[in-house]
Amino acid sequence: MGGDTEWRNEVVAMIPALRAFAWSLSHNGSDADDLVQDTLIKAWSNRDKFEAGTNLRAWLFTILRNTYYTQIIRRRREVRDETGEYANNVRTPPTQDWSVAMRALQAALAQLPDEHREALILVGAAGLSYEEAAEICGCALGTIKSRVNRARARLLKIMDAEEPSDVLILDHAEASRA
């Protein structure tokens, strides 16, 4: 226990120097105090990583400096909004309609025969050409075209839609009002 006490006393003796360095970086007394406190917490938590006989001052100053720059980087990504004005204006359109439509599409796809579903996914979802899909499936080009056509027609029938656009409609006017 004596080792921890001695180490702690050496660290405490460095606090004025740490505070001066922190102030030179932040130019704000409150921020400097917070920075020193964060440094001391990190140093205490990682005291087992400090190699006895090395420069404790340099080790602590390195922790303080790295903590400062980490905070600067973090602050660049933050939006100051003390009044809540920014937060009150942030809106996201609802995604429930899309989730329901996607579940319905997945359920309808599951009802298709395997070769039709595979052809439709390769051409429609993966964006492959009919030629590429035919090669992957090991069948003729006309067969893939026929499978995709039948899969599309069957999918529309299952989903009770007349046009493909009827399946996934997002009311843009309603979304923009939200």
mmCIF file of C-alpha atoms in Angstrom:
data_model
loop_
_atom_site.group_PDB
_atom_site.id
_atom_site.type_symbol
_atom_site.label_atom_id
_atom_site.label_comp_id
_atom_site.label_asym_id
_atom_site.label_seq_id
_atom_site.Cartn_x
_atom_site.Cartn_y
_atom_site.Cartn_z
ATOM 1 C CA MET A 1 0.000 0.000 0.000
ATOM 2 C CA GLY A 2 2.979 2.286 0.587
ATOM 3 C CA GLY A 3 3.731 2.304 -3.149
ATOM 4 C CA ASP A 4 0.294 3.679 -3.997
ATOM 5 C CA THR A 5 0.560 6.347 -1.301
ATOM 6 C CA GLU A 6 3.981 7.479 -2.508
ATOM 7 C CA TRP A 7 2.830 7.497 -6.138
ATOM 8 C CA ARG A 8 -0.320 9.425 -5.190
ATOM 9 C CA ASN A 9 1.740 12.043 -3.309
ATOM 10 C CA GLU A 10 3.973 12.533 -6.353
ATOM 11 C CA VAL A 11 0.921 12.968 -8.592
ATOM 12 C CA VAL A 12 -0.709 15.428 -6.169
ATOM 13 C CA ALA A 13 2.507 17.458 -6.138
ATOM 14 C CA MET A 14 2.175 17.791 -9.943
ATOM 15 C CA ILE A 15 -1.361 19.258 -9.839
ATOM 16 C CA PRO A 16 -0.279 22.942 -9.983
ATOM 17 C CA ALA A 17 1.915 22.244 -13.018
ATOM 18 C CA LEU A 18 -0.862 20.204 -14.642
ATOM 19 C CA ARG A 19 -3.335 23.014 -14.033
ATOM 20 C CA ALA A 20 -0.978 25.601 -15.544
ATOM 21 C CA PHE A 21 -0.480 23.417 -18.612
ATOM 22 C CA ALA A 22 -4.219 22.766 -18.908
ATOM 23 C CA TRP A 23 -4.923 26.502 -18.693
ATOM 24 C CA SER A 24 -2.326 27.199 -21.396
ATOM 25 C CA LEU A 25 -4.226 24.808 -23.679
ATOM 26 C CA SER A 26 -7.816 25.763 -22.863
ATOM 27 C CA HIS A 27 -7.503 29.430 -21.741
ATOM 28 C CA ASN A 28 -10.412 28.831 -19.385
ATOM 29 C CA GLY A 29 -10.149 28.097 -15.676
ATOM 30 C CA SER A 30 -13.180 25.825 -15.505
ATOM 31 C CA ASP A 31 -12.124 23.830 -18.565
ATOM 32 C CA ALA A 32 -8.591 23.587 -17.173
ATOM 33 C CA ASP A 33 -9.896 22.201 -13.883
ATOM 34 C CA ASP A 34 -12.024 19.639 -15.746
ATOM 35 C CA LEU A 35 -9.054 18.667 -17.875
ATOM 36 C CA VAL A 36 -6.829 18.159 -14.820
ATOM 37 C CA GLN A 37 -9.544 16.123 -13.134
ATOM 38 C CA ASP A 38 -9.920 13.891 -16.221
ATOM 39 C CA THR A 39 -6.149 13.511 -16.354
ATOM 40 C CA LEU A 40 -5.947 12.489 -12.695
ATOM 41 C CA ILE A 41 -8.746 9.954 -13.124
ATOM 42 C CA LYS A 42 -7.031 8.428 -16.158
ATOM 43 C CA ALA A 43 -3.657 8.411 -14.405
ATOM 44 C CA TRP A 44 -5.065 6.725 -11.314
ATOM 45 C CA SER A 45 -6.992 4.176 -13.380
ATOM 46 C CA ASN A 46 -3.855 3.349 -15.360
ATOM 47 C CA ARG A 47 -1.238 3.670 -12.630
ATOM 48 C CA ASP A 48 -0.193 0.067 -13.191
ATOM 49 C CA LYS A 49 0.955 1.098 -16.704
ATOM 50 C CA PHE A 50 3.337 3.731 -15.356
ATOM 51 C CA GLU A 51 6.867 2.403 -15.318
ATOM 52 C CA ALA A 52 8.638 3.235 -12.071
ATOM 53 C CA GLY A 53 11.794 5.231 -12.600
ATOM 54 C CA THR A 54 10.488 7.016 -15.688
ATOM 55 C CA ASN A 55 9.380 10.637 -15.879
ATOM 56 C CA LEU A 56 6.027 10.924 -14.065
ATOM 57 C CA ARG A 57 5.652 14.574 -15.099
ATOM 58 C CA ALA A 58 6.011 13.723 -18.791
ATOM 59 C CA TRP A 59 3.585 10.818 -18.413
ATOM 60 C CA LEU A 60 0.941 13.027 -16.776
ATOM 61 C CA PHE A 61 1.438 15.858 -19.270
ATOM 62 C CA THR A 62 1.053 13.377 -22.135
ATOM 63 C CA ILE A 63 -2.214 12.120 -20.663
ATOM 64 C CA LEU A 64 -3.441 15.707 -20.228
ATOM 65 C CA ARG A 65 -2.432 16.714 -23.757
ATOM 66 C CA ASN A 66 -4.051 13.632 -25.344
ATOM 67 C CA THR A 67 -7.219 14.175 -23.305
ATOM 68 C CA TYR A 68 -7.368 17.798 -24.441
ATOM 69 C CA TYR A 69 -7.051 16.918 -28.133
ATOM 70 C CA THR A 70 -9.582 14.115 -27.808
ATOM 71 C CA GLN A 71 -12.045 16.609 -26.328
ATOM 72 C CA ILE A 72 -11.358 19.090 -29.139
ATOM 73 C CA ILE A 73 -12.111 16.449 -31.759
ATOM 74 C CA ARG A 74 -15.269 15.409 -29.900
ATOM 75 C CA ARG A 75 -16.457 19.030 -29.652
ATOM 76 C CA ARG A 76 -16.100 19.512 -33.409
ATOM 77 C CA ARG A 77 -18.761 16.859 -33.904
ATOM 78 C CA GLU A 78 -21.119 18.310 -31.296
ATOM 79 C CA VAL A 79 -23.731 20.965 -31.955
ATOM 80 C CA ARG A 80 -24.062 23.629 -29.291
ATOM 81 C CA ASP A 81 -27.735 23.958 -28.477
ATOM 82 C CA GLU A 82 -28.161 25.403 -24.997
ATOM 83 C CA THR A 83 -31.627 26.756 -25.806
ATOM 84 C CA GLY A 84 -32.846 23.575 -27.485
ATOM 85 C CA GLU A 85 -33.722 25.476 -30.658
ATOM 86 C CA TYR A 86 -31.785 23.125 -32.931
ATOM 87 C CA ALA A 87 -33.187 20.011 -31.281
ATOM 88 C CA ASN A 88 -36.742 21.340 -31.640
ATOM 89 C CA ASN A 89 -36.279 21.696 -35.408
ATOM 90 C CA VAL A 90 -34.737 18.297 -36.091
ATOM 91 C CA ARG A 91 -37.273 16.053 -37.755
ATOM 92 C CA THR A 92 -37.105 12.591 -39.232
ATOM 93 C CA PRO A 93 -39.846 11.241 -41.454
ATOM 94 C CA PRO A 94 -41.593 8.194 -40.028
ATOM 95 C CA THR A 95 -40.208 4.853 -41.152
ATOM 96 C CA GLN A 96 -43.087 2.648 -40.038
ATOM 97 C CA ASP A 97 -44.685 2.650 -43.504
ATOM 98 C CA TRP A 98 -41.451 1.431 -45.051
ATOM 99 C CA SER A 99 -41.027 -1.244 -42.411
ATOM 100 C CA VAL A 100 -44.536 -2.562 -42.973
ATOM 101 C CA ALA A 101 -44.091 -2.502 -46.748
ATOM 102 C CA MET A 102 -40.739 -4.294 -46.504
ATOM 103 C CA ARG A 103 -42.206 -7.027 -44.293
ATOM 104 C CA ALA A 104 -45.070 -7.462 -46.764
ATOM 105 C CA LEU A 105 -42.590 -7.644 -49.650
ATOM 106 C CA GLN A 106 -40.482 -10.238 -47.806
ATOM 107 C CA ALA A 107 -43.566 -12.322 -47.071
ATOM 108 C CA ALA A 108 -44.662 -12.121 -50.716
ATOM 109 C CA LEU A 109 -41.174 -13.054 -51.937
ATOM 110 C CA ALA A 110 -41.239 -16.103 -49.671
ATOM 111 C CA GLN A 111 -44.386 -17.302 -51.491
ATOM 112 C CA LEU A 112 -42.654 -17.334 -54.889
ATOM 113 C CA PRO A 113 -41.108 -20.525 -56.255
ATOM 114 C CA ASP A 114 -37.370 -20.660 -55.503
ATOM 115 C CA GLU A 115 -36.235 -20.220 -59.126
ATOM 116 C CA HIS A 116 -38.536 -17.219 -59.638
ATOM 117 C CA ARG A 117 -37.470 -15.564 -56.382
ATOM 118 C CA GLU A 118 -33.802 -16.145 -57.200
ATOM 119 C CA ALA A 119 -34.153 -14.675 -60.713
ATOM 120 C CA LEU A 120 -36.079 -11.643 -59.460
ATOM 121 C CA ILE A 121 -33.589 -10.924 -56.695
ATOM 122 C CA LEU A 122 -30.589 -11.276 -58.999
ATOM 123 C CA VAL A 123 -32.038 -8.945 -61.639
ATOM 124 C CA GLY A 124 -34.268 -6.653 -59.565
ATOM 125 C CA ALA A 125 -32.463 -6.297 -56.261
ATOM 126 C CA ALA A 126 -28.829 -7.104 -57.061
ATOM 127 C CA GLY A 127 -28.963 -5.188 -60.335
ATOM 128 C CA LEU A 128 -27.388 -7.909 -62.448
ATOM 129 C CA SER A 129 -28.084 -8.093 -66.154
ATOM 130 C CA TYR A 130 -30.250 -10.879 -67.513
ATOM 131 C CA GLU A 131 -27.116 -12.402 -69.041
ATOM 132 C CA GLU A 132 -25.273 -12.418 -65.707
ATOM 133 C CA ALA A 133 -28.290 -13.866 -63.905
ATOM 134 C CA ALA A 134 -28.638 -16.591 -66.555
ATOM 135 C CA GLU A 135 -24.986 -17.498 -66.132
ATOM 136 C CA ILE A 136 -25.277 -17.650 -62.342
ATOM 137 C CA CYS A 137 -28.429 -19.795 -62.512
ATOM 138 C CA GLY A 138 -26.999 -21.994 -65.246
ATOM 139 C CA CYS A 139 -29.916 -21.528 -67.636
ATOM 140 C CA ALA A 140 -30.752 -19.845 -70.940
ATOM 141 C CA LEU A 141 -31.246 -16.092 -71.251
ATOM 142 C CA GLY A 142 -34.893 -16.552 -72.258
ATOM 143 C CA THR A 143 -35.510 -18.706 -69.186
ATOM 144 C CA ILE A 144 -34.252 -15.974 -66.841
ATOM 145 C CA LYS A 145 -36.357 -13.343 -68.601
ATOM 146 C CA SER A 146 -39.401 -15.571 -68.304
ATOM 147 C CA ARG A 147 -38.744 -16.286 -64.612
ATOM 148 C CA VAL A 148 -38.299 -12.589 -63.800
ATOM 149 C CA ASN A 149 -41.470 -11.682 -65.713
ATOM 150 C CA ARG A 150 -43.506 -14.406 -63.987
ATOM 151 C CA ALA A 151 -42.027 -13.499 -60.588
ATOM 152 C CA ARG A 152 -42.962 -9.830 -61.019
ATOM 153 C CA ALA A 153 -46.498 -10.666 -62.104
ATOM 154 C CA ARG A 154 -46.970 -13.163 -59.264
ATOM 155 C CA LEU A 155 -45.515 -10.720 -56.720
ATOM 156 C CA LEU A 156 -47.949 -7.996 -57.799
ATOM 157 C CA LYS A 157 -50.845 -10.444 -57.540
ATOM 158 C CA ILE A 158 -49.764 -11.611 -54.060
ATOM 159 C CA MET A 159 -49.413 -8.012 -52.895
ATOM 160 C CA ASP A 160 -52.726 -7.034 -54.496
ATOM 161 C CA ALA A 161 -51.133 -4.321 -56.625
ATOM 162 C CA GLU A 162 -51.647 -3.325 -60.229
ATOM 163 C CA GLU A 163 -48.337 -1.509 -60.781
ATOM 164 C CA PRO A 164 -44.924 -1.978 -59.145
ATOM 165 C CA SER A 165 -45.150 1.601 -57.884
ATOM 166 C CA ASP A 166 -48.255 0.635 -55.879
ATOM 167 C CA VAL A 167 -46.165 -1.660 -53.670
ATOM 168 C CA LEU A 168 -43.863 0.879 -52.018
ATOM 169 C CA ILE A 169 -45.497 4.305 -52.032
ATOM 170 C CA LEU A 170 -44.230 6.973 -49.683
ATOM 171 C CA ASP A 171 -46.482 10.000 -49.475
ATOM 172 C CA HIS A 172 -43.842 12.726 -49.884
ATOM 173 C CA ALA A 173 -46.249 15.495 -48.953
ATOM 174 C CA GLU A 174 -47.057 13.778 -45.682
ATOM 175 C CA ALA A 175 -43.390 13.026 -44.992
ATOM 176 C CA SER A 176 -42.357 16.617 -45.609
ATOM 177 C CA ARG A 177 -45.048 17.894 -43.226
ATOM 178 C CA ALA A 178 -43.812 15.630 -40.395
#
